[in-house]
Amino acid sequence: MSYSSGYGRGQDDAGGSSTSMKVDSSCVGKIIGRGGTKIRELEQTCRARIKISRDADEDGMKCVEICGSDSEIEKAKRMIEECLAEGRGGSRIRDMEADSGCRIKVSRDGDSRGRSSVELSGSKGAITEAKRLIQEAGVEIVNGDDRGRGW
């Protein structure tokens, strides 16, 4: 993962607890989201305050401070770790594109079963390799064909 497993604990100014975790600066965007939408969603869902340091340390890690009750902090940590584990539209897709030579475009809109369509563009070999990499990542391909028309 792109975060350290060490947490620091303390108390915030309001008498609640606080903890901090280190996150690779290249992954902070997964927590913040476009326009800050993801971090606001996390704060509303777990009812904890999440602050991310502006500057990275010498190892390229940023400090994420979580303030709230112990249960709110635990929920926030779990949700942040889930955000970091997700590769949606991020570095995992870019890595698969680089490794396969295939352009991978994932639809942001899922169907009623939570499945998203994916468009693969490239040579037949590149599409085959992209499908292999996607399956290797644990994604089930439905209605896949050799022409790369979707799944």
Tab-separated table of C-alpha atoms in Angstrom:
chain	number	residue	atom	x	y	z
A	1	MET	CA	0.000	0.000	0.000
A	2	SER	CA	0.944	3.609	-0.287
A	3	TYR	CA	0.564	4.525	3.344
A	4	SER	CA	2.472	3.701	6.475
A	5	SER	CA	0.884	1.477	9.057
A	6	GLY	CA	2.047	3.599	11.955
A	7	TYR	CA	-0.516	5.808	13.632
A	8	GLY	CA	0.107	8.505	16.192
A	9	ARG	CA	-2.558	9.150	18.829
A	10	GLY	CA	-3.307	12.216	20.886
A	11	GLN	CA	-6.080	14.565	21.940
A	12	ASP	CA	-7.461	17.439	19.930
A	13	ASP	CA	-8.321	20.883	21.351
A	14	ALA	CA	-12.010	20.016	21.812
A	15	GLY	CA	-11.205	17.093	24.126
A	16	GLY	CA	-11.770	14.418	21.468
A	17	SER	CA	-9.125	12.035	20.260
A	18	SER	CA	-6.907	12.463	17.263
A	19	THR	CA	-4.652	10.178	15.299
A	20	SER	CA	-2.401	10.616	12.315
A	21	MET	CA	-1.311	8.405	9.489
A	22	LYS	CA	1.281	8.874	6.756
A	23	VAL	CA	0.127	8.674	3.140
A	24	ASP	CA	2.275	8.771	0.007
A	25	SER	CA	1.836	12.264	-1.433
A	26	SER	CA	1.013	10.780	-4.850
A	27	CYS	CA	-2.056	9.065	-3.301
A	28	VAL	CA	-3.491	12.017	-1.377
A	29	GLY	CA	-5.738	12.879	-4.328
A	30	LYS	CA	-7.671	9.651	-3.754
A	31	ILE	CA	-8.609	10.932	-0.292
A	32	ILE	CA	-9.364	14.506	-1.355
A	33	GLY	CA	-11.260	13.732	-4.552
A	34	ARG	CA	-12.150	16.110	-7.357
A	35	GLY	CA	-12.790	19.526	-5.840
A	36	GLY	CA	-12.607	18.096	-2.316
A	37	THR	CA	-15.754	16.005	-2.763
A	38	LYS	CA	-14.280	12.747	-1.440
A	39	ILE	CA	-12.830	14.195	1.767
A	40	ARG	CA	-16.132	15.985	2.505
A	41	GLU	CA	-17.992	12.707	1.921
A	42	LEU	CA	-15.586	10.874	4.247
A	43	GLU	CA	-16.005	13.506	6.964
A	44	GLN	CA	-19.808	13.440	6.713
A	45	THR	CA	-19.995	9.644	6.708
A	46	CYS	CA	-17.617	8.981	9.598
A	47	ARG	CA	-18.325	12.283	11.438
A	48	ALA	CA	-14.588	12.847	12.014
A	49	ARG	CA	-12.445	15.802	10.946
A	50	ILE	CA	-9.741	14.914	8.397
A	51	LYS	CA	-6.819	17.277	7.781
A	52	ILE	CA	-4.013	16.620	5.293
A	53	SER	CA	-0.675	18.412	5.592
A	54	ARG	CA	0.306	20.572	2.644
A	55	ASP	CA	3.962	19.554	2.665
A	56	ALA	CA	5.444	16.101	2.254
A	57	ASP	CA	8.239	14.838	4.479
A	58	GLU	CA	11.654	13.738	3.167
A	59	ASP	CA	10.181	10.331	2.239
A	60	GLY	CA	7.415	11.862	0.100
A	61	MET	CA	4.746	11.136	2.717
A	62	LYS	CA	2.038	13.521	3.922
A	63	CYS	CA	0.477	13.481	7.361
A	64	VAL	CA	-3.280	12.838	7.530
A	65	GLU	CA	-4.722	13.849	10.900
A	66	ILE	CA	-8.093	12.442	11.961
A	67	CYS	CA	-9.979	14.026	14.884
A	68	GLY	CA	-13.111	12.751	16.615
A	69	SER	CA	-14.301	10.048	18.966
A	70	ASP	CA	-12.447	6.733	18.968
A	71	SER	CA	-15.193	5.054	16.902
A	72	GLU	CA	-15.288	7.962	14.414
A	73	ILE	CA	-11.506	7.782	14.039
A	74	GLU	CA	-11.555	4.016	13.457
A	75	LYS	CA	-14.293	4.371	10.825
A	76	ALA	CA	-12.382	7.197	9.109
A	77	LYS	CA	-9.140	5.167	9.063
A	78	ARG	CA	-10.952	2.199	7.477
A	79	MET	CA	-12.576	4.431	4.865
A	80	ILE	CA	-9.269	6.154	4.035
A	81	GLU	CA	-7.522	2.788	3.705
A	82	GLU	CA	-10.319	1.644	1.351
A	83	CYS	CA	-9.854	4.819	-0.733
A	84	LEU	CA	-6.145	4.124	-1.001
A	85	ALA	CA	-6.734	0.489	-1.945
A	86	GLU	CA	-9.095	1.433	-4.776
A	87	GLY	CA	-7.441	1.917	-8.150
A	88	ARG	CA	-10.467	3.360	-9.947
A	89	GLY	CA	-9.379	5.636	-12.738
A	90	GLY	CA	-6.020	6.055	-11.155
A	91	SER	CA	-2.543	4.709	-11.196
A	92	ARG	CA	-3.560	1.053	-11.681
A	93	ILE	CA	-5.343	1.900	-14.944
A	94	ARG	CA	-2.376	3.987	-16.127
A	95	ASP	CA	-0.014	1.137	-15.257
A	96	MET	CA	-2.178	-1.338	-17.189
A	97	GLU	CA	-2.234	1.023	-20.179
A	98	ALA	CA	1.559	1.349	-20.102
A	99	ASP	CA	2.091	-2.407	-19.715
A	100	SER	CA	-0.375	-3.427	-22.436
A	101	GLY	CA	-0.063	-0.593	-24.942
A	102	CYS	CA	-3.864	-0.402	-24.911
A	103	ARG	CA	-5.989	2.655	-24.087
A	104	ILE	CA	-8.385	1.787	-21.217
A	105	LYS	CA	-11.400	4.032	-20.669
A	106	VAL	CA	-13.636	3.169	-17.701
A	107	SER	CA	-17.161	4.593	-17.619
A	108	ARG	CA	-17.931	6.519	-14.435
A	109	ASP	CA	-21.575	5.397	-14.565
A	110	GLY	CA	-22.259	1.870	-13.362
A	111	ASP	CA	-25.314	-0.190	-14.216
A	112	SER	CA	-27.912	-1.395	-11.702
A	113	ARG	CA	-25.574	-4.217	-10.640
A	114	GLY	CA	-22.665	-1.866	-9.989
A	115	ARG	CA	-20.805	-2.843	-13.160
A	116	SER	CA	-19.074	-0.262	-15.344
A	117	SER	CA	-18.402	-0.478	-19.032
A	118	VAL	CA	-14.819	-0.336	-20.223
A	119	GLU	CA	-13.643	0.663	-23.677
A	120	LEU	CA	-10.357	-0.829	-24.886
A	121	SER	CA	-8.564	0.750	-27.847
A	122	GLY	CA	-5.485	-0.635	-29.511
A	123	SER	CA	-4.149	-3.531	-31.502
A	124	LYS	CA	-5.656	-6.981	-31.015
A	125	GLY	CA	-2.576	-8.030	-29.019
A	126	ALA	CA	-2.718	-4.912	-26.840
A	127	ILE	CA	-6.425	-5.488	-26.112
A	128	THR	CA	-5.776	-9.142	-25.235
A	129	GLU	CA	-2.977	-8.120	-22.866
A	130	ALA	CA	-5.148	-5.400	-21.266
A	131	LYS	CA	-7.922	-7.949	-20.656
A	132	ARG	CA	-5.407	-10.297	-19.067
A	133	LEU	CA	-4.115	-7.553	-16.754
A	134	ILE	CA	-7.650	-6.522	-15.811
A	135	GLN	CA	-8.610	-10.111	-14.984
A	136	GLU	CA	-5.361	-10.509	-13.046
A	137	ALA	CA	-6.460	-7.523	-10.929
A	138	GLY	CA	-9.562	-9.508	-9.936
A	139	VAL	CA	-12.109	-7.898	-12.247
A	140	GLU	CA	-14.645	-10.200	-13.874
A	141	ILE	CA	-15.128	-9.614	-17.602
A	142	VAL	CA	-18.718	-10.001	-18.798
A	143	ASN	CA	-19.553	-10.149	-22.530
A	144	GLY	CA	-15.921	-9.690	-23.515
A	145	ASP	CA	-15.075	-10.324	-27.119
A	146	ASP	CA	-11.862	-10.333	-29.128
A	147	ARG	CA	-12.698	-7.048	-30.803
A	148	GLY	CA	-12.543	-5.142	-27.491
A	149	ARG	CA	-16.096	-3.839	-27.770
A	150	GLY	CA	-16.899	-3.876	-24.080
A	151	TRP	CA	-17.698	-5.925	-21.039
